[in-house]
CSV table of C-alpha atoms in Angstrom, one decimal:
chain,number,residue,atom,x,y,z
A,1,UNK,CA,16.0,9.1,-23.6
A,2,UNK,CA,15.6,10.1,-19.9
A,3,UNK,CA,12.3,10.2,-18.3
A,4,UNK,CA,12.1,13.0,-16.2
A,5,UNK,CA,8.5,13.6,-16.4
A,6,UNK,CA,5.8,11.5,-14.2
A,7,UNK,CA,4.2,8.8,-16.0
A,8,UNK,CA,0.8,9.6,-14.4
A,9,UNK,CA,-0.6,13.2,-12.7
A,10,UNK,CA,-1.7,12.1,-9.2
A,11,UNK,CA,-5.0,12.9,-7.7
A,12,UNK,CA,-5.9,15.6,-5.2
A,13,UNK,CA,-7.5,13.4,-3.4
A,14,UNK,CA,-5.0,11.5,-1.4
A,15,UNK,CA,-4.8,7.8,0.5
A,16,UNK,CA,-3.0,10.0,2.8
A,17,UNK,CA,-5.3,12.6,3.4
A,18,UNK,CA,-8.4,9.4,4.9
A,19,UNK,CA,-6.7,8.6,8.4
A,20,UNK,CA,-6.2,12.6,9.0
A,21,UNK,CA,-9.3,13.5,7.9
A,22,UNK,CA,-11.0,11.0,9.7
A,23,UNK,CA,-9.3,11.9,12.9
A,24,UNK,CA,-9.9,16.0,12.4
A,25,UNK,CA,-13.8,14.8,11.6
A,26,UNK,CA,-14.0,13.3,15.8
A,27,UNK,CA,-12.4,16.7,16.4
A,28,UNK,CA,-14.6,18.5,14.7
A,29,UNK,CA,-12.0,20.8,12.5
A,30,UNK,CA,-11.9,21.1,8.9
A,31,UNK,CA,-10.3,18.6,6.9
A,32,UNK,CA,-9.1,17.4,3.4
A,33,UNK,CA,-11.5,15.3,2.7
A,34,UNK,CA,-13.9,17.6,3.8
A,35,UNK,CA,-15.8,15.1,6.3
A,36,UNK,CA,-18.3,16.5,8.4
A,37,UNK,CA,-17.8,16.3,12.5
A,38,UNK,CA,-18.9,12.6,14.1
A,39,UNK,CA,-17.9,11.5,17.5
A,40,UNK,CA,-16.1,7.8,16.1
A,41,UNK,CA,-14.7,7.1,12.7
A,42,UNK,CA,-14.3,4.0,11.3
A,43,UNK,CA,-11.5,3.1,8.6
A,44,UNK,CA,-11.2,0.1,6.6
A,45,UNK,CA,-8.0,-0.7,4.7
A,46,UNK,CA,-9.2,-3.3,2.3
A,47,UNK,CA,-5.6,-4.6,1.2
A,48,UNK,CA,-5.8,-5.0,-2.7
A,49,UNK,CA,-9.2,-3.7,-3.5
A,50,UNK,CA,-8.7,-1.9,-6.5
A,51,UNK,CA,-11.5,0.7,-8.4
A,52,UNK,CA,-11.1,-1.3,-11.2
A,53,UNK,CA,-11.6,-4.7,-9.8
A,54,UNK,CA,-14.8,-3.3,-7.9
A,55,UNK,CA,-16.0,-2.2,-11.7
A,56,UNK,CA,-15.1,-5.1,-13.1
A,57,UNK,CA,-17.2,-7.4,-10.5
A,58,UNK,CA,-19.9,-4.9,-9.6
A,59,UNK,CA,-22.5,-7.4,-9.3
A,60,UNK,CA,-20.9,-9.1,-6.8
A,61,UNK,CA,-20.1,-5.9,-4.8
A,62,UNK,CA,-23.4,-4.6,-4.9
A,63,UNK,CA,-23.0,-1.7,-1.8
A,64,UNK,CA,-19.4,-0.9,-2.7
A,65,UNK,CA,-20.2,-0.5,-6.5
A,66,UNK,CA,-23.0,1.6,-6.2
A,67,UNK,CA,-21.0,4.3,-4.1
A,68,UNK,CA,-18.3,5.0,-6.3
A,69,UNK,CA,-18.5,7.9,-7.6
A,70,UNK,CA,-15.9,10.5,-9.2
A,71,UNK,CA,-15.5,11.7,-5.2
A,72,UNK,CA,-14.6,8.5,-4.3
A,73,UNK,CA,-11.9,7.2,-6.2
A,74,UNK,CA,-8.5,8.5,-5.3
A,75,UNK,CA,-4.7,7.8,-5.9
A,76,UNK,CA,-2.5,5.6,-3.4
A,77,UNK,CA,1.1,5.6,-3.7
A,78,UNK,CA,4.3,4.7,-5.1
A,79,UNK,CA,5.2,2.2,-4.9
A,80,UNK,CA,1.8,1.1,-5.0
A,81,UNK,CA,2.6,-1.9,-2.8
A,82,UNK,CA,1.2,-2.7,0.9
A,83,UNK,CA,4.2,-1.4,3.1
A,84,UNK,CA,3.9,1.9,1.4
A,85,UNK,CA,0.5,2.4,1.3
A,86,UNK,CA,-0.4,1.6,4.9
A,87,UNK,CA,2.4,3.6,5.9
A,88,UNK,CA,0.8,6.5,4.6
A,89,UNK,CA,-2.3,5.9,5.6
A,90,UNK,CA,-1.8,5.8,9.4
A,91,UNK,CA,1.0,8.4,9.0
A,92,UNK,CA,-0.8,10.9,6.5
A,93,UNK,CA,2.6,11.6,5.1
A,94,UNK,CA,4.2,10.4,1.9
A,95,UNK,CA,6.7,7.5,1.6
A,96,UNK,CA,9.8,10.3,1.3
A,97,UNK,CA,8.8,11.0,4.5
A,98,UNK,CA,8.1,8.2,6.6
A,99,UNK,CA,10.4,6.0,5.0
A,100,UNK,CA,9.2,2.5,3.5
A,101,UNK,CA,9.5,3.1,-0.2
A,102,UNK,CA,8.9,-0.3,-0.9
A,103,UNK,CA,8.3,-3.7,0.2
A,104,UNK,CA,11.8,-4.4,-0.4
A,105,UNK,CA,14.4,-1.6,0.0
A,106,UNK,CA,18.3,-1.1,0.9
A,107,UNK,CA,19.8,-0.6,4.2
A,108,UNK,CA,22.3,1.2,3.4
A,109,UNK,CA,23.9,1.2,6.4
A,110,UNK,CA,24.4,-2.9,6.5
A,111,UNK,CA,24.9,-2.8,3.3
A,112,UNK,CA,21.6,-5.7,3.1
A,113,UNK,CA,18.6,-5.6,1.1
A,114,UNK,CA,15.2,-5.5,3.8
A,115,UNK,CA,11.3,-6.7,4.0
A,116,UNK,CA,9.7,-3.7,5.4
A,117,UNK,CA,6.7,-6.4,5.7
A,118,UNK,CA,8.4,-9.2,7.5
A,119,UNK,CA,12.0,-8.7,7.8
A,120,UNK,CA,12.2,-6.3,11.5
A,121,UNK,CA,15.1,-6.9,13.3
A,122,UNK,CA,17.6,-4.9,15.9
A,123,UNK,CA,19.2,-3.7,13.2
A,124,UNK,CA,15.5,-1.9,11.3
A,125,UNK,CA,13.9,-1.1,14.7
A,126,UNK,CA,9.8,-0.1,13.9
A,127,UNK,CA,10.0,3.0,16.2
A,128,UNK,CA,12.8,4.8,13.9
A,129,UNK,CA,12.7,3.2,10.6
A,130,UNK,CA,9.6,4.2,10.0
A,131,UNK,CA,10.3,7.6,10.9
A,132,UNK,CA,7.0,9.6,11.5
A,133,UNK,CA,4.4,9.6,13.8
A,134,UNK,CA,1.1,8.0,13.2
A,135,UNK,CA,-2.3,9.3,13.4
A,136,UNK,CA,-3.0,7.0,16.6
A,137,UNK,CA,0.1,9.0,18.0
A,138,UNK,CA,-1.6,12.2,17.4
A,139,UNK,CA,-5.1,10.9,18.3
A,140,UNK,CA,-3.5,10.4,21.9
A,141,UNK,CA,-3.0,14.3,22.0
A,142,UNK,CA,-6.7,15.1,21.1
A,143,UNK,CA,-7.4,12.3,24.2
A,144,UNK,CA,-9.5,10.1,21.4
A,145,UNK,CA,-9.1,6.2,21.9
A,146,UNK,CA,-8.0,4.7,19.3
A,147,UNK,CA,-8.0,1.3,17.9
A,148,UNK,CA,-6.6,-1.2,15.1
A,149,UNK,CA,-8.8,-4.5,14.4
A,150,UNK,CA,-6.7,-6.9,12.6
A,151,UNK,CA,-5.5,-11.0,12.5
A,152,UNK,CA,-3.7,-12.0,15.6
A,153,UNK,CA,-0.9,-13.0,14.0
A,154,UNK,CA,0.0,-9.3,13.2
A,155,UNK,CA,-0.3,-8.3,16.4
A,156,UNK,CA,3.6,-8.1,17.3
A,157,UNK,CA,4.6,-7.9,14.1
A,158,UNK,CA,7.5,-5.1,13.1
A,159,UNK,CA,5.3,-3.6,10.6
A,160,UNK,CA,2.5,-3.6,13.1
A,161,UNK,CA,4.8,-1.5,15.6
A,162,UNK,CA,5.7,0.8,12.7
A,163,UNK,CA,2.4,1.8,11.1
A,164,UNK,CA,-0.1,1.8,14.2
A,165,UNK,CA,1.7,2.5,17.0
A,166,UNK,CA,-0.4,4.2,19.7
A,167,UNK,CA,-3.4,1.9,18.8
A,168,UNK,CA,-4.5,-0.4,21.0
A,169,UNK,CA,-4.3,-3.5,18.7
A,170,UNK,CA,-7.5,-5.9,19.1
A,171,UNK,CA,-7.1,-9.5,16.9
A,172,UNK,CA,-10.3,-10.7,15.3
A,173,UNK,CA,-9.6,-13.5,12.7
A,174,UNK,CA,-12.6,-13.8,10.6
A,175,UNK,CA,-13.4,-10.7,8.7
A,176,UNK,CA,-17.4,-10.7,10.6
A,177,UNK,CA,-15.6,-10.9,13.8
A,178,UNK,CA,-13.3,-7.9,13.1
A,179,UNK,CA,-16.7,-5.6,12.1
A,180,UNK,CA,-18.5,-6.9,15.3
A,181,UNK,CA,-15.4,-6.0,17.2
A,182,UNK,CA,-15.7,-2.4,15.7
A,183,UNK,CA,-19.2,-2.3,16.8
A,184,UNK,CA,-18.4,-3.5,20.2
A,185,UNK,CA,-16.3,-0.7,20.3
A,186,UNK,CA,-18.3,1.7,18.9
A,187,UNK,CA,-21.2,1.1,22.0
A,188,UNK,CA,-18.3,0.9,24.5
A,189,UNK,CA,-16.9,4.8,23.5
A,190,UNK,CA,-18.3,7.9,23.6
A,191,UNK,CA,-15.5,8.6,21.1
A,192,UNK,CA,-13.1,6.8,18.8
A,193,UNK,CA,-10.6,6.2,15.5
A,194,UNK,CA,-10.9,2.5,14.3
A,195,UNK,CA,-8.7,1.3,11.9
A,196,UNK,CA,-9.9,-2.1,10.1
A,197,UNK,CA,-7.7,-4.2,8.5
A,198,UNK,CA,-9.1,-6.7,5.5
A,199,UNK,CA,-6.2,-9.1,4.2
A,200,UNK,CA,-8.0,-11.7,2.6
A,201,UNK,CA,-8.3,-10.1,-0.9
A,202,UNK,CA,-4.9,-9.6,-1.2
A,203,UNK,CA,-4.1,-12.9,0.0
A,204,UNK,CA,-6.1,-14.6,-2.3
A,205,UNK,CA,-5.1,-12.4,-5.4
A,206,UNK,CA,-1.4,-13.4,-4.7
A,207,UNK,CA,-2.0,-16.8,-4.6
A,208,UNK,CA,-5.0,-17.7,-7.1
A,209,UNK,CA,-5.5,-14.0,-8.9
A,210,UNK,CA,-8.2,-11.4,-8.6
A,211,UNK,CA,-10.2,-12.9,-11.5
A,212,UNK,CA,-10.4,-16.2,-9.6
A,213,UNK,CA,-13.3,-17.6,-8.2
A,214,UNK,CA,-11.8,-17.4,-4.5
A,215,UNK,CA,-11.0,-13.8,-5.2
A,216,UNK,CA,-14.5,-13.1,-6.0
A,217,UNK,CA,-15.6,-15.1,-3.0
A,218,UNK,CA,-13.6,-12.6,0.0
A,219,UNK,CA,-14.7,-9.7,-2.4
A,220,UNK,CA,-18.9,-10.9,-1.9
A,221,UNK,CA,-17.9,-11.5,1.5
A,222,UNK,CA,-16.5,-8.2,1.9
A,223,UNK,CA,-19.2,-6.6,0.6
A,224,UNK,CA,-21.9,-8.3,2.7
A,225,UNK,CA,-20.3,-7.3,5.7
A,226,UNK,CA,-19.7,-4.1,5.0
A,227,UNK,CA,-23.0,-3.5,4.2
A,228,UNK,CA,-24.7,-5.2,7.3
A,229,UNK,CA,-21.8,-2.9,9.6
A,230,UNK,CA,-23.1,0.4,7.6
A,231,UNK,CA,-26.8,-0.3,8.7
A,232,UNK,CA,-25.5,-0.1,12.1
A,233,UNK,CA,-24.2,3.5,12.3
A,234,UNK,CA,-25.8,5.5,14.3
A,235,UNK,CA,-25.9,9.5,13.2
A,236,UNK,CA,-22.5,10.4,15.1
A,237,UNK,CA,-20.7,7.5,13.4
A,238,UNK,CA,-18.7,7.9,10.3
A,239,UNK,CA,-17.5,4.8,7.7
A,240,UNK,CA,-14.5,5.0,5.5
A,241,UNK,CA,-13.1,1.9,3.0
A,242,UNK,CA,-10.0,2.3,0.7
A,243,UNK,CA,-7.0,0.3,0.1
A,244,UNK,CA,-3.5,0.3,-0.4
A,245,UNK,CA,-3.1,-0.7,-3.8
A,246,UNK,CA,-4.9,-2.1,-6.6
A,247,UNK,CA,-3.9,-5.9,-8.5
A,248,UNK,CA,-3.8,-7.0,-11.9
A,249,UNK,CA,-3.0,-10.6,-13.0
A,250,UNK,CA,0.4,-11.6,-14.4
A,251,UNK,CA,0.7,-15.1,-15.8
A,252,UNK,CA,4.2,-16.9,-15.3
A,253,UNK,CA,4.0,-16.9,-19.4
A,254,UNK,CA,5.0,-13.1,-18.2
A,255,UNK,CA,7.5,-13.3,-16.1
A,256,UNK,CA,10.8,-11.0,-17.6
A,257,UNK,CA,13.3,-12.9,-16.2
A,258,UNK,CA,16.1,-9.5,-16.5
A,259,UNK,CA,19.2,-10.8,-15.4
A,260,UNK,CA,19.3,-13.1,-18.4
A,261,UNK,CA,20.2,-10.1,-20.0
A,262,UNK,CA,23.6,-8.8,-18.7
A,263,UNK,CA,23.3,-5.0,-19.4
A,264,UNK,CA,20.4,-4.9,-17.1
A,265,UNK,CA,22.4,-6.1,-14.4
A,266,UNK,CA,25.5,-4.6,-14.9
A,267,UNK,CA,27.0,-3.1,-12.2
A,268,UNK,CA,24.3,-3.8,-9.7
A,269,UNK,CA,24.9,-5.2,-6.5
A,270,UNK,CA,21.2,-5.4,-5.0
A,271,UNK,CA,18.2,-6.2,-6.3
A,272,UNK,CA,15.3,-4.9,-4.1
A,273,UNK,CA,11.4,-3.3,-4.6
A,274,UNK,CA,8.3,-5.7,-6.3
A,275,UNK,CA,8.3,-7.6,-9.5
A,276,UNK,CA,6.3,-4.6,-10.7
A,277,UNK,CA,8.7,-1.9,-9.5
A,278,UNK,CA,12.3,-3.3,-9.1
A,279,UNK,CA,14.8,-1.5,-7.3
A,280,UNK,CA,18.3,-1.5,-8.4
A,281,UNK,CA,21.6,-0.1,-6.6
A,282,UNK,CA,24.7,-0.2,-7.9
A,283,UNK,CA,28.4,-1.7,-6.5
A,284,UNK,CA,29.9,2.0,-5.1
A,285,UNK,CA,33.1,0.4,-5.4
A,286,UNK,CA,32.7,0.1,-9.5
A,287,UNK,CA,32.3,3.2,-11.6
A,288,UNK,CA,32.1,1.7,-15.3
A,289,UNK,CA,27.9,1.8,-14.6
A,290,UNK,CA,26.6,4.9,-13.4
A,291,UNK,CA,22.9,5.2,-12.7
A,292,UNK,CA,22.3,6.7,-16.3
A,293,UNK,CA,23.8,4.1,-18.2
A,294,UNK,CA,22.0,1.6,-16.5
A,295,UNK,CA,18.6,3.7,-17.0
A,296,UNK,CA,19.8,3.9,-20.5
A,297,UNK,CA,20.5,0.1,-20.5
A,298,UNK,CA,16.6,-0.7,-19.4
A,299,UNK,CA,15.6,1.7,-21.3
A,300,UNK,CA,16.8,0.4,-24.6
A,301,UNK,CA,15.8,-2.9,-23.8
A,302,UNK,CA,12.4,-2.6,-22.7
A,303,UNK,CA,10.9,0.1,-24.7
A,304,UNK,CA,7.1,0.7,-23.4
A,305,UNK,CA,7.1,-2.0,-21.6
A,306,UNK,CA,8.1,-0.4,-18.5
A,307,UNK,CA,8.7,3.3,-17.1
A,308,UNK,CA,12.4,3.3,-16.4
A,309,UNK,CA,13.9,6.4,-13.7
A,310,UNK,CA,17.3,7.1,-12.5
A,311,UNK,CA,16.6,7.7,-8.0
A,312,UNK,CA,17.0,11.5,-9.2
A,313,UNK,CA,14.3,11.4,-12.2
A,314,UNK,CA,12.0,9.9,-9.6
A,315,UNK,CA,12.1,12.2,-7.1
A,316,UNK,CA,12.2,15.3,-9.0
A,317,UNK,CA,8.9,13.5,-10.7
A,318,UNK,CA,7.7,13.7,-7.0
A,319,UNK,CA,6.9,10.2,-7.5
A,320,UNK,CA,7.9,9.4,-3.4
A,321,UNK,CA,6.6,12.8,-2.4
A,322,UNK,CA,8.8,15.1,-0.5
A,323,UNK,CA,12.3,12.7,0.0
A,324,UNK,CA,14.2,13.3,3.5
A,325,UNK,CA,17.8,13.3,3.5
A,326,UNK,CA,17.8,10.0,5.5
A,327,UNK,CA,15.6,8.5,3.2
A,328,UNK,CA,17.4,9.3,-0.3
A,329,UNK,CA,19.6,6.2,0.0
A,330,UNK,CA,16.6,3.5,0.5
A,331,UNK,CA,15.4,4.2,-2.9
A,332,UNK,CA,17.4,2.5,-5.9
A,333,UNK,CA,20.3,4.0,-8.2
A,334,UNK,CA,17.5,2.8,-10.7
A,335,UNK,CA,13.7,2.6,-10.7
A,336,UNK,CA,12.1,0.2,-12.9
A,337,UNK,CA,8.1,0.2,-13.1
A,338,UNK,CA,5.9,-2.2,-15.4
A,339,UNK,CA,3.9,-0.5,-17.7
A,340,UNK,CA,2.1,-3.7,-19.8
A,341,UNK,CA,0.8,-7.1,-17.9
A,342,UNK,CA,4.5,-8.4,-16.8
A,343,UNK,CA,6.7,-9.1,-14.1
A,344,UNK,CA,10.8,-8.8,-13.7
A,345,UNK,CA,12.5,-11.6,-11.7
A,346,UNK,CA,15.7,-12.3,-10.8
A,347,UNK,CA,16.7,-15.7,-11.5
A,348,UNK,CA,19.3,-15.7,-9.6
A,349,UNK,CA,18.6,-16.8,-6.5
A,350,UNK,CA,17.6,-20.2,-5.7
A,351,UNK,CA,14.2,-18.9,-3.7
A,352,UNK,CA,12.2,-18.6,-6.4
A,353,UNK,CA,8.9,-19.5,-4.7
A,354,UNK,CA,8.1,-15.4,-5.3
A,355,UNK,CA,7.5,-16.4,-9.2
A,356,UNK,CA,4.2,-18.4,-7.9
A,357,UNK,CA,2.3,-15.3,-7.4
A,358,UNK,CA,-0.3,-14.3,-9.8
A,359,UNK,CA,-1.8,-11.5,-8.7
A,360,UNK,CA,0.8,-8.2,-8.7
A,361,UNK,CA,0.8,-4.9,-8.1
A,362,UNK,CA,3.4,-2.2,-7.2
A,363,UNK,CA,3.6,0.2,-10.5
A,364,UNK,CA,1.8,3.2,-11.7
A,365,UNK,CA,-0.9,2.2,-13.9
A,366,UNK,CA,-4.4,3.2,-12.8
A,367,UNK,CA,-5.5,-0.6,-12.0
A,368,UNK,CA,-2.7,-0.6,-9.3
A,369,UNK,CA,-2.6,3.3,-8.0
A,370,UNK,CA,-6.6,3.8,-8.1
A,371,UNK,CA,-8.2,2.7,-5.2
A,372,UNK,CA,-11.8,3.3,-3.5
A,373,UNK,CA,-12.9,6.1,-0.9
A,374,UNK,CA,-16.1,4.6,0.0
A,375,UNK,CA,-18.7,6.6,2.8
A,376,UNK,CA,-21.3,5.4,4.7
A,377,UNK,CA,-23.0,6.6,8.5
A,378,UNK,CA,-21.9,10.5,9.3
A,379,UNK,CA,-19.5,10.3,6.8
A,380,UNK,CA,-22.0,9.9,3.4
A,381,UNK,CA,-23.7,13.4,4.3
């Protein structure tokens, strides 16, 4: 049966609304997020910190835990995967809008499947692929410095050109050297938007799984240093933490592997998105599989174990937010999200070093969507 109704009501509170706000804050206006005025703001992206991981390990995360709150828990996106999430962040628009709807997507236009993480080349140019302007862009206008503390080797990256452009991009490897290089610029500005990158959790989730012991190693780390950074605020200085997405653990004894199956890949001629939210577009040449019989293929297949849309389900659910024109063709013929603890591969190709990971994420359950809006200095008031 089609699903034409979203699988989860989104928040109000929005990972797209923290960059903005944080920015309207140094400028004294009003903002969504309702943050009172500071002189510098301070944002931390904590890639794959999820609320429920934070729960789940609260005594390890002993100044993040205790500032959750119902106020501080809000949605990220979908796909609830890094290129999308960041994206919105430092754009404060929805992935419609600016473009990456997932970490893997069509270009439609070479006729290619694309990494919107690692795959920028002449022909997926950072500056108009990723088609708004940031928040560093607009801080520029208000004449407020801005800054993105991250690991040198993003520094040239694509993705770094498409998500903070108009930051001035300062590479700090270890995560104590990116807060002291915060607070270095913090006493070198009488005002200032800091965005603060945090890989490691993610990194380590991917490769060994949040409920790993190295996992829970960045996240006490995390923690620590966030904490000894907060008791350096002074009055005018405001803190934010969130994240991009949230990770849960898939074993490989839960890897779908879809294309065993031949009505799931009937008619498709690229296979694009996350193991938890695979995109699917169809041969245009063929017209035995339309995007409803496919859906309806998956569909019957799967059951509950995955939310299954047609590209027009999806965005009628509002699920990418509002879609621009140029967009509409980067998101697949067919959406398919993992509802229960499993993962869909392709077994085609003969790369299959992706089926290694452990921790996933990219769907719409709450452990991947929900993610932390944690305050501290100016910004706890």
């Amino acid at each position: 049966m089609p699903t034409m109704l979203p699988a989860r009501q989104f928040s109000a509170l929005r990972l797209a609304d923290v960059l903005t706000s944080s920015l309207d804050a140094v400028c004294a206006r009003p903002n969504p997020l309702g943050l009172p005025a500071a002189h510098k703001a301070v944002v931390i992206l904590a890639d794959g910190l999820g609320v429920s991981s934070i729960r789940a390990r609260a005594g390890h995360a002993r100044f993040l835990s205790t500032r959750l709150n119902k106020s501080s828990i809000i949605d990220g996106v979908f796909p609830a995967t890094t290129a999308a999430g960041i994206a919105t962040l430092t754009t404060g628009v929805e992935p419609g809008q600016h473009g990456l709807v997932g970490y893997q997507v069509l270009d439609s236009a070479r006729d290619r499947v694309v990494n919107q993480l690692t795959g920028w080349d002449d022909g997926m140019q950072p500056a108009t692929w990723q088609r708004a302007r940031t928040v560093f862009d607009r801080a520029a206008d208000e004449r407020v410095p801005s800054f993105a503390i991250g690991p040198k080797r993003f520094v040239a990256s694509g993705f770094t050109q498409a998500v903070l452009r108009g930051a001035r991009y300062v590479a700090a490897e270890k995560v104590a050297d990116r807060f002291d290089a915060a607070r270095r610029i913090l006493d070198d500005n009488p005002t200032a938007l800091i965005y603060l990158y945090v890989a490691e959790l993610d990194v380590a989730a991917h490769a060994h799984g949040w409920e790993s012991d190295r996992w829970l190693a960045e996240l006490e780390n995390l923690d620590s240093e966030v904490s000894r950074f907060a008791a350096t605020l002074r009055s005018d200085e405001g803190l934010l933490l969130t994240a991009d997405h949230g990770v849960i653990d898939v074993p490989n004894t839960k890897h779908v592997l879809f294309d065993t199956e031949p009505a799931l890949v009937a008619g498709v001629r690229h296979v694009a998105g996350d193991p938890r939210c695979v995109q699917l577009y169809l041969e245009p040449a063929q017209t035995t599989v339309s995007a409803d019989t496919l859906a309806a293929a998956w569909r019957a297949s799967q059951g509950d174990r995955a939310w299954v849309y047609t590209r027009a389900e999806a965005v009628a659910a509002g699920l990418y937010g509002r879609v621009a024109d140029e967009v509409l063709p980067r998101i697949g013929d067919v959406i398919v999200a993992a509802r229960k603890s499993i993962a869909y591969y392709d077994s085609r190709p003969a790369n299959q070093k992706a089926r290694g990971m452990i921790g996933q994420h990219g769907s719409l359950t709450d452990e991947e969507l929900r993610v932390p809006l944690i305050r501290a200095g100016a910004f706890a008031r």
